[in-house]
Structures are given as structure tokens and as C-alpha cells.
Short mmCIF file of C-alpha atoms in Angstrom, two decimals:
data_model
loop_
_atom_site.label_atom_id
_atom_site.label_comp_id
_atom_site.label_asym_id
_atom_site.label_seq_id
_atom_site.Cartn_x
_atom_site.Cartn_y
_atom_site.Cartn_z
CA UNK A 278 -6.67 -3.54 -26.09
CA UNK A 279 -6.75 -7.56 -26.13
CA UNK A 280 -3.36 -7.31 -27.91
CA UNK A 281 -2.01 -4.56 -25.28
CA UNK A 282 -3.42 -6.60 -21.95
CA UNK A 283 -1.67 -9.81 -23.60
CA UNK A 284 1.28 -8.36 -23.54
CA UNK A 285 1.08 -7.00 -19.87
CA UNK A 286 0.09 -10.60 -18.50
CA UNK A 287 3.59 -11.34 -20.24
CA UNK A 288 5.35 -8.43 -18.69
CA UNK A 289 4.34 -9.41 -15.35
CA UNK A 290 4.90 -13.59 -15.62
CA UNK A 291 8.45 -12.95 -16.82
CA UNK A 292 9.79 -9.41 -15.57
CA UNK A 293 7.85 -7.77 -13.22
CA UNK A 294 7.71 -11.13 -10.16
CA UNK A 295 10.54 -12.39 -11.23
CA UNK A 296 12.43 -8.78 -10.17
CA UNK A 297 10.30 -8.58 -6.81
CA UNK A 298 11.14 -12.16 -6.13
CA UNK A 299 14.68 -11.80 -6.65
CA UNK A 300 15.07 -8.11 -4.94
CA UNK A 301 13.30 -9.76 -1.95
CA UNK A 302 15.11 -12.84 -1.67
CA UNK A 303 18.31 -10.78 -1.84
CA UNK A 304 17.65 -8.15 0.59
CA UNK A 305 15.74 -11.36 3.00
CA UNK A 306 19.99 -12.20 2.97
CA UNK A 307 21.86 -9.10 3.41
CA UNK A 308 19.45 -7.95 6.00
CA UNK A 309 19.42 -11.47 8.07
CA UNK A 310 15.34 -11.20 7.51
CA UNK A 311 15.06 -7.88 8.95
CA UNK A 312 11.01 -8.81 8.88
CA UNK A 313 11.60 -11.29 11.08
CA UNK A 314 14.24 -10.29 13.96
CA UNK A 315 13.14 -7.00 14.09
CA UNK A 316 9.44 -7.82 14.23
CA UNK A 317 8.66 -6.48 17.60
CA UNK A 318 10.35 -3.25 16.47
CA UNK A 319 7.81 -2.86 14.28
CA UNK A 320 5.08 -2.48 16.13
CA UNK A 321 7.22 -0.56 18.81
CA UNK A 322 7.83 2.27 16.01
CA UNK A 323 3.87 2.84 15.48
CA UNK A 324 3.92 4.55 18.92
CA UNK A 325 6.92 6.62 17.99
CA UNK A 326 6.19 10.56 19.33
CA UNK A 327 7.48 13.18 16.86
CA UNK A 328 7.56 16.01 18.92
CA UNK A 329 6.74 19.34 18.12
CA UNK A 330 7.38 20.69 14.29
CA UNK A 331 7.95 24.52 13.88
CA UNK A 332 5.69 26.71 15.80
CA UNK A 333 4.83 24.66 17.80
CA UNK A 334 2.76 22.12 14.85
CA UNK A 335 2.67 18.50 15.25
CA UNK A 336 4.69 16.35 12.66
CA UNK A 337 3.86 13.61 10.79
CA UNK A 338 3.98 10.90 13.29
CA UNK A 339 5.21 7.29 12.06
CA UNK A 340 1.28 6.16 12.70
CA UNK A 341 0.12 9.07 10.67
CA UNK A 342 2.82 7.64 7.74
CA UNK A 343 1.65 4.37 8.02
CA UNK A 344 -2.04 5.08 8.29
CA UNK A 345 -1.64 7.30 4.73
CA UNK A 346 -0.10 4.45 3.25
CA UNK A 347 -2.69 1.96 4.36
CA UNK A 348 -5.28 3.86 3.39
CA UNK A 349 -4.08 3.70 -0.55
CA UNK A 350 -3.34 -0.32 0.31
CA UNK A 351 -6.71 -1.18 1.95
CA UNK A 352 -8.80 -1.20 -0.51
CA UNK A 353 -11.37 -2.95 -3.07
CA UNK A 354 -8.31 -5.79 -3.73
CA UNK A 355 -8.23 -6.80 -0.32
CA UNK A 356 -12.22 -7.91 -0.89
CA UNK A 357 -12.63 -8.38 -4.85
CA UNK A 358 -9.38 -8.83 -5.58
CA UNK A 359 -8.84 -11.95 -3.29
CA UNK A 360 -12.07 -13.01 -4.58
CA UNK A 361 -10.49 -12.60 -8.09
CA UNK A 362 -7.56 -15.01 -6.95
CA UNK A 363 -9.72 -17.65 -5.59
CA UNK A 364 -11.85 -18.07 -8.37
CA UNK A 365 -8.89 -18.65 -11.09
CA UNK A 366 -6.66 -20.06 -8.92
CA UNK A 367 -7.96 -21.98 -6.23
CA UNK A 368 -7.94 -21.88 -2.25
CA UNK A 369 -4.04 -22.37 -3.20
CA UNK A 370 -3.37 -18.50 -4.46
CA UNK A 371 -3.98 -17.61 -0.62
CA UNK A 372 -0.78 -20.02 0.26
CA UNK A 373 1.23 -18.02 -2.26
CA UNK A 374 -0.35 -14.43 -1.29
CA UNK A 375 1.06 -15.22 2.26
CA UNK A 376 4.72 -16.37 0.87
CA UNK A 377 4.91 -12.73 -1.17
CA UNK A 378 3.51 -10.83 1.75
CA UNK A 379 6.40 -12.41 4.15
CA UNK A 380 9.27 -12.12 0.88
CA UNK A 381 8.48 -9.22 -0.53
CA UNK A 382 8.15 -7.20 3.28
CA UNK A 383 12.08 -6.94 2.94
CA UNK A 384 11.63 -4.98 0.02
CA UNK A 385 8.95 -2.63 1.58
CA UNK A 386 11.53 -1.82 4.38
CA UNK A 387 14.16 -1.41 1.78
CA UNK A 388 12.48 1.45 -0.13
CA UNK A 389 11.24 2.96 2.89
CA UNK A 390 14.02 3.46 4.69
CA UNK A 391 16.01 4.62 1.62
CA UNK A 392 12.95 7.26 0.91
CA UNK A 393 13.80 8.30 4.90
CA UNK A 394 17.72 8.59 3.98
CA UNK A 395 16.61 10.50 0.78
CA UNK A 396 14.18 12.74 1.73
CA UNK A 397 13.61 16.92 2.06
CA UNK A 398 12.57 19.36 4.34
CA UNK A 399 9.59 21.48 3.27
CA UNK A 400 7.99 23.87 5.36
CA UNK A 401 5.22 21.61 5.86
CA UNK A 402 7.60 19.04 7.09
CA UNK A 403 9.10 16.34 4.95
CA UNK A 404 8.77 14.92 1.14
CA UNK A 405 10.17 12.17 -0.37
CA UNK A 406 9.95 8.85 -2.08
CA UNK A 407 11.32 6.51 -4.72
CA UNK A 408 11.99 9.87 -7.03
CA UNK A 409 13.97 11.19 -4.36
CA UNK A 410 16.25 8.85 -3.72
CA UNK A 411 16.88 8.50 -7.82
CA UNK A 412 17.71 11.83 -7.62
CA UNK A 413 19.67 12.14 -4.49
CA UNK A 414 20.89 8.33 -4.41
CA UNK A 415 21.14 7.34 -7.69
CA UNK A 416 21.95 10.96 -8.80
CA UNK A 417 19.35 10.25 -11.71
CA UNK A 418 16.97 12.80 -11.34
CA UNK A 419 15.46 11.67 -14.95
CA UNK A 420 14.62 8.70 -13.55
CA UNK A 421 12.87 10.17 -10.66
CA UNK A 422 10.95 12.01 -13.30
CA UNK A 423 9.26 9.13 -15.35
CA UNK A 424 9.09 7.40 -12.26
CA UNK A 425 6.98 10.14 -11.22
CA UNK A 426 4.58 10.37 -14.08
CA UNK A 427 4.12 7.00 -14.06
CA UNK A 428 2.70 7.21 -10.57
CA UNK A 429 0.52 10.27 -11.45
CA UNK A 430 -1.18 8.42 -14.05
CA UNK A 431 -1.46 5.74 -12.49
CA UNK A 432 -2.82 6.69 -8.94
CA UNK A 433 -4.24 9.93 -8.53
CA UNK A 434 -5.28 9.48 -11.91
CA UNK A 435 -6.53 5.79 -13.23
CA UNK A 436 -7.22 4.40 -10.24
CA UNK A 437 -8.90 6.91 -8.03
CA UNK A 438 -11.24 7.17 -11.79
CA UNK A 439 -11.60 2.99 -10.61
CA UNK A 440 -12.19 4.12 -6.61
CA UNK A 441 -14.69 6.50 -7.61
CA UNK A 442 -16.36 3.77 -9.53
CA UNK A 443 -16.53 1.48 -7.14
CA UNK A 444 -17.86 3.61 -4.26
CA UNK A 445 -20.83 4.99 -6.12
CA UNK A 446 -21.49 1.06 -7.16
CA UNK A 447 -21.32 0.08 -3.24
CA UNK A 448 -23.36 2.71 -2.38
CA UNK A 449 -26.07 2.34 -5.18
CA UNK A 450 -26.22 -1.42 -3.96
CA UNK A 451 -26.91 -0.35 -0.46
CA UNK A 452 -29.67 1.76 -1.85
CA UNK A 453 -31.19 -1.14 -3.86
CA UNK A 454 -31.22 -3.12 -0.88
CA UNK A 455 -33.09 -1.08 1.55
CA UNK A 456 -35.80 -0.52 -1.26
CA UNK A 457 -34.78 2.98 -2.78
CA UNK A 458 -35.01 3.64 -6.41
CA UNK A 459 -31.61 4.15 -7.88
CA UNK A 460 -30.98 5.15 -11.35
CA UNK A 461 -28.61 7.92 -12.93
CA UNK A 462 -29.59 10.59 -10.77
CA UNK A 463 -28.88 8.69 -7.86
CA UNK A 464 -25.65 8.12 -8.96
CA UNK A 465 -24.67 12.08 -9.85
CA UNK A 466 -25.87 12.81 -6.65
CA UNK A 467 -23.47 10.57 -4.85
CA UNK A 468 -21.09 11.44 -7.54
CA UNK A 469 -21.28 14.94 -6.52
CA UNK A 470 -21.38 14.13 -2.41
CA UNK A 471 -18.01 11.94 -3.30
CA UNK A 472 -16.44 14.40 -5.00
CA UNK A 473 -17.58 17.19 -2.37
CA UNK A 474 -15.92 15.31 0.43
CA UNK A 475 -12.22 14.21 -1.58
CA UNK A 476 -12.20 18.28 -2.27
CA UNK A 477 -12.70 19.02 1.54
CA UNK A 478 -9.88 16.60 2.66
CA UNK A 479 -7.69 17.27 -0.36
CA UNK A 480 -7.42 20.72 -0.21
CA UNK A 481 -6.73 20.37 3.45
CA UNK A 482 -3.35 19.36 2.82
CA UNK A 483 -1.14 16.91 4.21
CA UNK A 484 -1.68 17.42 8.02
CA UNK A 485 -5.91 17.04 7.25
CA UNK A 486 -4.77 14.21 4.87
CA UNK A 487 -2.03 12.22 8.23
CA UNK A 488 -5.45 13.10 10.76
CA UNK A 489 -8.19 11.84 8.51
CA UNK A 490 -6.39 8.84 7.62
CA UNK A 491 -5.11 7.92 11.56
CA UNK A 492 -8.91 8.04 11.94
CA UNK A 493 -10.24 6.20 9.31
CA UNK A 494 -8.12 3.25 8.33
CA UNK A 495 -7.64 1.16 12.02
CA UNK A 496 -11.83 2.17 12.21
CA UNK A 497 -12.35 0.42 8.85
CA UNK A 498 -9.75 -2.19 9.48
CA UNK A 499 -11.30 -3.40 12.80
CA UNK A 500 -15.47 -3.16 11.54
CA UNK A 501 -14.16 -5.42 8.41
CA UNK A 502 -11.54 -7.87 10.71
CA UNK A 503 -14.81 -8.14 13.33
CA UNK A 504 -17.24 -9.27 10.58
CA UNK A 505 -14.95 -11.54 9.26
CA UNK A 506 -14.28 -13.39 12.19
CA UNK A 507 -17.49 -13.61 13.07
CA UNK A 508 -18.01 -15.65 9.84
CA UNK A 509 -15.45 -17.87 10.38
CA UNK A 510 -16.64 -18.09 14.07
CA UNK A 511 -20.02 -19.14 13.26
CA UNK A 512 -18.32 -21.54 10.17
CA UNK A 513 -15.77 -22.59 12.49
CA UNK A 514 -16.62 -26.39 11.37
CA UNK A 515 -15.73 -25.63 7.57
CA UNK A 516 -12.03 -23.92 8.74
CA UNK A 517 -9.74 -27.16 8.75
CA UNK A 518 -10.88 -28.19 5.45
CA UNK A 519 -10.29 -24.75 4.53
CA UNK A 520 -6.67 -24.65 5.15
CA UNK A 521 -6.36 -28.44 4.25
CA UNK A 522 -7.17 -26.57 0.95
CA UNK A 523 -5.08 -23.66 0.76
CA UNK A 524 -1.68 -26.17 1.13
CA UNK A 525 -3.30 -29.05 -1.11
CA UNK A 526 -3.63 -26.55 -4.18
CA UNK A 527 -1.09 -24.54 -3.65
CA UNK A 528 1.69 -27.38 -4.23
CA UNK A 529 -0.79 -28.91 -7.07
CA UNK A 530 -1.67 -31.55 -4.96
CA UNK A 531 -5.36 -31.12 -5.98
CA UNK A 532 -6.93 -28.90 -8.37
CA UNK A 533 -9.93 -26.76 -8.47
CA UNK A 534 -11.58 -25.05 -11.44
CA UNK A 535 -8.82 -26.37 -13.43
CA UNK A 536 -6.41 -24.53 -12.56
CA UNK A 537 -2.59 -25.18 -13.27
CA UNK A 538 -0.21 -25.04 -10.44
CA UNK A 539 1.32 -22.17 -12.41
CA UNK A 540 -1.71 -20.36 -12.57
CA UNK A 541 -2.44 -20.55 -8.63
CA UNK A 542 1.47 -19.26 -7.92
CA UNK A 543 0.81 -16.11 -10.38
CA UNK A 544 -2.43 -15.36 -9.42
CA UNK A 545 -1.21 -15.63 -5.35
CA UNK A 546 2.06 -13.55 -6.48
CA UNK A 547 0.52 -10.54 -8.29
CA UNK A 548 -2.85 -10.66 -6.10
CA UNK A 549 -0.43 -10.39 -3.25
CA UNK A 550 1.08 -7.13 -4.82
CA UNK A 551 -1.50 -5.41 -6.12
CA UNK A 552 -2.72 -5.51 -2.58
CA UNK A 553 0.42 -4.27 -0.37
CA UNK A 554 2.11 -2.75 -3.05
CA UNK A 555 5.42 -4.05 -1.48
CA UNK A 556 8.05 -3.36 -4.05
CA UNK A 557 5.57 -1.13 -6.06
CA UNK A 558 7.40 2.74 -5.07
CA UNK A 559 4.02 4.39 -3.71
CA UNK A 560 4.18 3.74 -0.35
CA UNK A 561 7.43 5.05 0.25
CA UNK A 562 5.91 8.25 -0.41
CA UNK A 563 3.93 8.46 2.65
CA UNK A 564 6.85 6.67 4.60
CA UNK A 565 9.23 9.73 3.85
CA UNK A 566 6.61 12.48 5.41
CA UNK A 567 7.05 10.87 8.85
CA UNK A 568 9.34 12.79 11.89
CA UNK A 569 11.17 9.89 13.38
CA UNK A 570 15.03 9.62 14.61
CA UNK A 571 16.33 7.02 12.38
CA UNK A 572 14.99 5.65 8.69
CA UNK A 573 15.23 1.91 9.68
CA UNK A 574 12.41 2.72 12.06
CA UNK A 575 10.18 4.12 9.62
CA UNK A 576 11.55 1.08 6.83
CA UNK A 577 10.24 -1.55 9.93
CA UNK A 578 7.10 0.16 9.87
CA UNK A 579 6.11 0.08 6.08
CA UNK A 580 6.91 -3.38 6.29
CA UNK A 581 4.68 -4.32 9.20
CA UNK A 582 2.46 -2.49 6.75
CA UNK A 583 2.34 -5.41 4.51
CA UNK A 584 1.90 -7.86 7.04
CA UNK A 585 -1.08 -5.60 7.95
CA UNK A 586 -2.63 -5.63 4.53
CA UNK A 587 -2.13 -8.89 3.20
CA UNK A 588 -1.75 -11.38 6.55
CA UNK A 589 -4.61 -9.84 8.53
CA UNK A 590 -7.20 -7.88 5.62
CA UNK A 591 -6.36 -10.07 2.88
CA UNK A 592 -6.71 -13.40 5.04
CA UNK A 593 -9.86 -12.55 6.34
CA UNK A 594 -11.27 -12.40 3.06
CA UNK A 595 -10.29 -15.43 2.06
CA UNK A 596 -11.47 -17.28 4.91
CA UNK A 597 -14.82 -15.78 4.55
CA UNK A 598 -14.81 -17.41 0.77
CA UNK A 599 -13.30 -20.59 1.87
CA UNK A 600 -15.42 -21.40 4.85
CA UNK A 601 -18.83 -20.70 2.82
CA UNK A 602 -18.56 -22.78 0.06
CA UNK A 603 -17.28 -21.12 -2.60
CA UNK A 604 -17.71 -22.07 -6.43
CA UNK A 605 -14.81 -21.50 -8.26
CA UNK A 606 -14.04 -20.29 -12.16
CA UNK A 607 -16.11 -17.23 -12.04
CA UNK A 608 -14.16 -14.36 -11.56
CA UNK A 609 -16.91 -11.75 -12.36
CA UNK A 610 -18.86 -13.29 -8.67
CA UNK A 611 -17.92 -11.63 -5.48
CA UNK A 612 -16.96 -14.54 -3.39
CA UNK A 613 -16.63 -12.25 -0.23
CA UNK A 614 -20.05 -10.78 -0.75
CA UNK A 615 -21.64 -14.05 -1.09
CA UNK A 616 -19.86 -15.79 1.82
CA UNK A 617 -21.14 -12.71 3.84
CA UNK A 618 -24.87 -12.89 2.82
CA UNK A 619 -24.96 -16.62 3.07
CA UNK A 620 -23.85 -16.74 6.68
CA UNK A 621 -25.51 -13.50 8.36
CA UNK A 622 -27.92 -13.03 5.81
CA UNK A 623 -28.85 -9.68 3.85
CA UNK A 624 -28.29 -6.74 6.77
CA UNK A 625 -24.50 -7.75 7.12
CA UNK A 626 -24.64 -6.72 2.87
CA UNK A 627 -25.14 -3.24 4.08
CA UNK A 628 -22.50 -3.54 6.44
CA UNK A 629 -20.34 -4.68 3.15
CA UNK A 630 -21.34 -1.80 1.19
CA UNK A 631 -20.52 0.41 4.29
CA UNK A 632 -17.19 -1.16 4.15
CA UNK A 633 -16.36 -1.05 0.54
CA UNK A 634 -17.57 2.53 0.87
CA UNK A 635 -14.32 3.52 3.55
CA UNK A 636 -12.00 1.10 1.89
CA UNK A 637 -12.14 2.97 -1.26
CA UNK A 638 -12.90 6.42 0.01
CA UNK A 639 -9.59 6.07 2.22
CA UNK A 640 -7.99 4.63 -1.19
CA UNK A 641 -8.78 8.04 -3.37
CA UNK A 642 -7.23 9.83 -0.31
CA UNK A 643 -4.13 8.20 -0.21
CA UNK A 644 -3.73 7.47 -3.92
CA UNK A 645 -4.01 11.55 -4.18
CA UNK A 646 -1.45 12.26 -1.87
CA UNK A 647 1.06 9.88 -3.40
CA UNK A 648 0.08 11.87 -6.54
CA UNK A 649 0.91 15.44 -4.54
CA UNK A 650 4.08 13.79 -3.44
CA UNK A 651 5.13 13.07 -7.25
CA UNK A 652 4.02 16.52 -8.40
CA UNK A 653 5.92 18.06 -6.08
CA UNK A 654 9.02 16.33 -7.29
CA UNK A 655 8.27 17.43 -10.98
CA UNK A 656 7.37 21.37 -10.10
CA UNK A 657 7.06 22.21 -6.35
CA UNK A 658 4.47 25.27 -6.58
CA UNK A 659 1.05 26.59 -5.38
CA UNK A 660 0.05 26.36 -8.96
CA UNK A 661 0.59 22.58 -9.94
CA UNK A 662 -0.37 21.25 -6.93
CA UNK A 663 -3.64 23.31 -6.82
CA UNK A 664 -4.09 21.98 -10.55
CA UNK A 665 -3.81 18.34 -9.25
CA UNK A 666 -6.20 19.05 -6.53
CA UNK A 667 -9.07 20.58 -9.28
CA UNK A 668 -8.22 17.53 -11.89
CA UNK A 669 -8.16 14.74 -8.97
CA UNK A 670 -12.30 16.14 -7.89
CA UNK A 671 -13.00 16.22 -10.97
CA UNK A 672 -11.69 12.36 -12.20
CA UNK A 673 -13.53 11.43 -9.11
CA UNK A 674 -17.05 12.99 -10.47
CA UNK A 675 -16.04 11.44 -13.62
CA UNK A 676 -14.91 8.17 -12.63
CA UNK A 677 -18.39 7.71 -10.63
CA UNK A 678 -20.82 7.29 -13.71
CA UNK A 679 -18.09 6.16 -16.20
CA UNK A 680 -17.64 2.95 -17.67
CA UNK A 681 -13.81 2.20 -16.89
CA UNK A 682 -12.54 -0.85 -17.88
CA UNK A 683 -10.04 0.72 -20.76
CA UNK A 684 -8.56 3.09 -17.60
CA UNK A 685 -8.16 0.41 -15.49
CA UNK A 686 -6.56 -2.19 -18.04
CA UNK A 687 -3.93 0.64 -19.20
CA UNK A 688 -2.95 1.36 -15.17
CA UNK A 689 -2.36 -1.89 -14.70
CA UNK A 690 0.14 -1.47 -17.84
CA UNK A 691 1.71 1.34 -16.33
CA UNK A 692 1.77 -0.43 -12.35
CA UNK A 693 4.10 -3.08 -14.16
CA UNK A 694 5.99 -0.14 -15.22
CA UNK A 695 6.05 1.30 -12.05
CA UNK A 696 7.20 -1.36 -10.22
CA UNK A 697 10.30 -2.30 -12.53
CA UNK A 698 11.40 0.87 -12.44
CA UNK A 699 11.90 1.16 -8.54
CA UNK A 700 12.94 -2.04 -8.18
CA UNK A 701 15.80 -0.86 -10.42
CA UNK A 702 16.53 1.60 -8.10
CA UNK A 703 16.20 0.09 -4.86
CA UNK A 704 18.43 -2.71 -5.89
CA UNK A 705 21.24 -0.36 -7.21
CA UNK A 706 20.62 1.23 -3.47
CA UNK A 707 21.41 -1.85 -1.88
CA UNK A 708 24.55 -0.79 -0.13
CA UNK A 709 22.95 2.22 1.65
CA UNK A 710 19.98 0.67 2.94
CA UNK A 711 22.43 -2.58 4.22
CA UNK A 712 24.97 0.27 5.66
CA UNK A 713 21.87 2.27 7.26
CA UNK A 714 20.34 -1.03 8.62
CA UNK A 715 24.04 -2.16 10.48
CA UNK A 716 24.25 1.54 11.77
CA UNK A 717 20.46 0.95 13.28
CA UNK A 718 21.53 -2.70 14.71
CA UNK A 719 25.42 -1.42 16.07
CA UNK A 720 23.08 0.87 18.57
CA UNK A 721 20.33 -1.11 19.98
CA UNK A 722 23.22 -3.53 20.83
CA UNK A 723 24.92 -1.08 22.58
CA UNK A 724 21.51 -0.23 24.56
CA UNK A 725 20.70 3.00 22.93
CA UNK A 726 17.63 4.29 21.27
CA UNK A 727 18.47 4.81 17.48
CA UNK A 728 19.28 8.11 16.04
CA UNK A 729 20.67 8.89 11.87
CA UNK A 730 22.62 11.88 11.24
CA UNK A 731 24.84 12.62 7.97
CA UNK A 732 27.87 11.26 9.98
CA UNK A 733 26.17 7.90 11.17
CA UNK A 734 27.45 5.77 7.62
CA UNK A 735 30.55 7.28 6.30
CA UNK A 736 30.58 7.52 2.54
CA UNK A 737 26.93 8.27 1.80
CA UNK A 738 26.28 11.52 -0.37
CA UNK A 739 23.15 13.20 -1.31
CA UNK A 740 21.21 13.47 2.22
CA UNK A 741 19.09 16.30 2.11
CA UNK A 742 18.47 16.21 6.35
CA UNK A 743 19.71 14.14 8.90
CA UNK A 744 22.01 16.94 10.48
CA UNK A 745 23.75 16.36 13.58
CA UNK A 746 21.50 16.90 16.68
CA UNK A 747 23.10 18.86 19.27
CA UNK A 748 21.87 16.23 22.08
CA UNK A 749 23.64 12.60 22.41
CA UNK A 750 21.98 9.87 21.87
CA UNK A 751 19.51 8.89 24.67
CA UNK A 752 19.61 5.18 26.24
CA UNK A 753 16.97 2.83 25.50
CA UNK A 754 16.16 2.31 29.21
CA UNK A 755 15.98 5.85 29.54
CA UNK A 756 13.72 7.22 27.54
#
């Protein structure tokens, strides 16, 4: 296992950044830094109404998208994993997590949008992701295939087994602290209760899945942003030194626990990823189930999605390690968790443990669904996606009271994987999403509200949907 995680701290230094880097940088060109000019878009496509889907059904709205695919990004990395990063590699990792969050957002509205040009109409409404546009836009449906089992394993699978873990663990600490005995049957019960609840939103489907997450994440997003600030309110003293920090170690200007300038950039860089996933193929997934008139809008909004995760959640974390005096070179100490108790003392640690309770309980939702999505790609029945509801429960159950550090070394093996082979894709889709992105642009200029059909980008083969609407295009101003 030493040998095997060796090699995968290799894979990542010289294959896996080095590809995100590059795909982002080029796309930051061709698209004149869509994440920047077309920032306000962004936020403008979150209120995007979807209509009515067949009998009368609401659609996936681009919230609902967006929410599904924040719920699998929020999660234990935005608290221990930037905790991780600080420890080994200084205040200066934050510095670099905010570069790759701002680079790598060009990529997350790259494979977006293509997973919008790419994807197919179900009766439920829409599927799609990075093995759909292999299929349809790389016409390499083998591809699309290991692509898929990769995710499988590694979401639904490995880390919800990891999720599971980690919520029983918050909970049994929340237990400890208001005096209650805990012990293994503590932990089977909440196994049980965990597993009860993924079943009941699982087997629900995909509309149960859009409605539970559109509830869930901005409620767990603004209880974790209003403790944080708080902290740095009430250490608002300790915040310039903070930031003098972040820029002093992130250029190697000053060093703390040692570590190497190249050790801050890589631990910023793949901190930074594992958190919003940018460039990683899952949440295009969730970005292809949403109803909205044109793919760049639904491309803008995934990538406001990793400003989301990594600028606001990820930030907030960090200040509440930087501004509490933080000791650096142990990565097994939660810096969060001791910032927290240090400042508001021990009832804001069971408002932690209530928030590392949603972030991974909305993770093991949304990790599932990209699993459903890749399923369905492989063999869209009843059967196999009943089967991957049943062995989903039951990883949860058995991820609670496991020991799991094998699972989670080998998926972050396979997330490596995972990455490079999207990236492969989305950079041999270049053309389309540049082609889609100048059709988007050529009709806000001319004052209209964007709409994609098959005859908006002459040339482009495989599109599943998009069919001409019957209805011309409706001015901005007038809608």
C-alpha cells in the first residue's frame, strides 16, 4: 500500500496538475476568461425557471443542478481537508487553493457545458455527463465506459464508505460531549439511522434527490459561512497578519513547519481539487440533468460552483485556522475544530459536529447520484439501478463502523484516474465548447436571451436534444 500511495503522490505531481493546469490555462485563452466576463451571468442563471416537464412535472431547475453538485463538493475537505493543507504546507497552500479555484473554473464550465451539448432525454428528464459526451462527442463510447466505472468505484462506492465514516465519527463526538456513553452500539445505531435516511432519499429518485439537495446545501452553507465569520469577527485583530501570511509563504518568502515552496503549491493545487472537483468529470453529471435554454448557461453555473466551494467554504476555513493560532506539521489535528473551540468555546463543537453531520450526509447524496448517472450509462434498467441503490445503503452501514483507510487511499488512486481521463476528453472537445460559447456571446450582443438548438453551430454531430423550438428567440428586455 506504501509502494501503491508512492506512486499516486507521483501520478498527481507530474500528470494529473500538470493536465488541469494546462487544460485551464488553455481554455482561460480561447474563452477570453469566460469566469471572469461572464461572472454576473452566473449568478443570473441560478434563478433560471425551467418550466413545466411532461404532465405537467417540474424539471430540474439550474439551482436544483447546482445544488446536487454542491452537495457531493461541500463536504469533509472543505473543513479537514483545508486543515490538511495548512498543516503541511503553510498559511501559503490557501494562496494557491484560490489561484486553482479561479484557473481551473474554466475547465468546470468547459465540461459542463459540453455534458449540456451531449446529453439525453429520459422520461425523467435529462442524463448526461463526461461518458456522454465520449460517446456522443468523441464517438468513444469505450471510453465513456471506464470512465464510468471509475466513477462508480470511486464515489458511490469508496467515498460514500469514507462519508459514512465520518458522519457516525461527528456524531459520536457530539454524543461524548454532551455526556452520553458511546461505544459500538452507539455507533450501529446511528449506522442504521444513516443508512435508513440515504435509502429514503435514494430510492426517491432524482426529483427527491434536486428537492432535498435545493434544501439542504445553501442551509448548511450559510450555518457554516455564519460561524465562521463570527470567528474571524471576534479575531478580527489576528486577520492582517493572517493574510500577510498566506502571500509570504506562498511565494517562499517565509516558511512554516518546514515546508518547501514546492510542497505549499502541491498541497494548495490538489487541496483545491479535491474540494471543487473542477476538472474531475463528476459534476458534470448533475450539470447535464438541468432544463435550461442554452448549455453555456448551465457551463457558467458549474463554474460559479467552484467559486462557491473553494472562495467562500474553503476560505472560511482557513481563516478560522489562521486567525486562532494554529500550530503547524500535524496533519492528524483538526485545525478548524480547534480554532472553533478556542474562540466560542465547547457549545459551538456541537454546532461543528452538526455541520460535519450535513456536509457529509449531503456528500453520500450527491456522490450516489453521480453513481446512478454512470450506471445508467453502462445498463439503463430498473434492475441495475435498483442494485446500486441496495449496495450504496448497504456501503453506508458498512462504511460507519469500518476502519477505512485502505478504501480511501485506493479512491484517491482511482480520482487521479478519473480526472486524466476527462481531461482527455474535454480537451479533444475543445472546438465545440469554444463554437457553443461564440454562439452564446453572438446573441446576448444582439440583445436576445440565449437559446441552443441542433442548427445553432453548424458542423456539430452527435446531439441527442437541442431540437428546434417552434418559438423565436425571445429578447432579453423582454422576458
Amino acid at each position: 500500500m506504501d509502494q501503491l500511495l508512492s506512486w499516486n503522490d507521483q501520478y498527481w505531481a507530474w500528470v494529473v496538475i500538470p493536465l488541469i493546469v494546462l487544460t485551464s490555462l488553455l481554455y482561460l485563452v480561447l474563452t477570453k476568461g469566460v469566469q471572469f466576463r461572464l461572472f454576473a451571468q452566473m449568478i443570473k442563471g441560478l434563478r433560471e425557471d425551467p418550466g413545466e416537464g411532461t404532465e405537467g412535472h417540474r424539471k430540474v431547475s439550474a439551482f436544483q443542478a447546482f445544488a446536487i453538485s454542491s452537495a457531493a463538493r461541500v463536504g469533509t475537505g472543505n473543513i479537514v481537508g483545508v486543515s490538511t493543507a495548512i498543516a503541511i504546507g503553510g498559511p501559503g497552500a490557501v494562496f494557491w487553493m484560490w489561484i486553482m479555484a479561479i484557473t481551473v473554473a474554466a475547465t468546470a464550465f468547459a465540461e459542463s457545458t459540453l455534458a449540456q451539448v451531449y446529453k439525453e432525454r429520459t422520461p425523467e428528464g435529462f442524463k448526461g455527463g463526461p461518458s456522454y459526451y465520449m460517446k456522443h462527442g468523441l464517438k468513444a463510447p469505450w471510453l465513456g465506459a471506464v470512465f464510468a466505472v471509475i466513477l462508480i468505484f470511486t464515489y458511490p462506492f469508496s467515498f460514500n464508505m469514507v462519508q459514512a465514516n465520518t458522519f457516525t465519527g461527528a456524531v459520536n463526538d457530539s454524543l461524548d460531549g454532551l455526556g452520553v456513553a458511546t461505544g459500538d452500539t452507539t455507533t450501529w445505531i446511528i449506522a442504521v439511522v444513516l443508512a435508513v435516511i440515504t435509502a429514503f432519499v435514494v430510492f426517491g429518485g432524482l426529483q427527491r434527490i434536486a428537492h432535498f439537495a435545493q434544501l439542504a446545501v445553501p442551509a448548511m452553507a450559510l450555518v457554516y459561512l455564519g460561524l465562521g465569520t463570527a470567528i474571524v469577527v471576534i479575531n478580527a485583530d489576528e486577520l492582517p497578519g493572517a493574510i500577510a501570511n498566506i502571500f509570504n509563504s506562498a511565494f517562499g518568502f517565509e516558511q512554516f513547519a518546514g515546508a518547501a515552496l514546492g510542497t505549499v503549491i502541491i498541497q494548495g493545487v490538489r487541496r483545491g481539487m479535491f474540494s471543487n472537483e473542477g476538472g474531475m468529470g463528476s459534476a458534470p453529471n448533475a450539470g447535464a440533468t438541468a432544463t435550461v435554454s442554452h448549455p453555456v448557461k448551465q457551463g457558467l453555473t458549474q463554474a460559479f460552483g467552484v467559486y462557491f466551494d473553494t472562495i467562500f467554504i474553503c476560505s472560511i476555513s482557513a481563516f478560522i485556522v489562521l486567525t486562532t493560532n494554529p500550530v503547524y506539521g500535524d496533519a492528524n489535528v483538526n485545525l478548524v475544530t480547534r480554532g472553533v473551540d478556542a474562540t466560542l468555546g465547547g457549545w459551538a463543537l456541537q454546532v461543528m459536529a452538526l455541520i460535519l453531520v450535513l456536509f457529509t450526509f449531503t456528500s453520500v447524496v450527491g456522490n450516489y447520484f453521480y453513481g446512478e448517472t454512470s450506471v445508467r450509462y453502462l445498463r439503463d434498467s430498473r434492475w441495475t439501478v435498483g442494485a446500486l441503490r441496495v449496495i450504496v445503503v448497504g456501503l453506508v452501514l458498512l462504511g460507519s463502523v469500518a476502519s477505512l483507510e485502505t478504501v480511501w487511499s485506493i479512491a484517491d488512486v482511482t480520482m487521479g484516474l478519473m480526472a486524466t481521463v476527462n481531461l482527455v476528453a474535454v480537451l479533444g472537445l475543445t472546438g465545440v465548447t469554444v463554437k457553443v460559447l461564440r454562439d452564446y456571446d453572438r446573441q446576448r450582443k444582439a440583445g436576445l436571451d440565449p437559446v441552443f438548438t441542433r442548427e445553432s453551430v453548424p458542423g456539430l454531430s452527435g446531439l441527442q436534444v437541442w431540437e428546434p423550438e417552434t418559438a423565436p428567440a425571445v429578447p432579453a428586455a423582454e422576458k
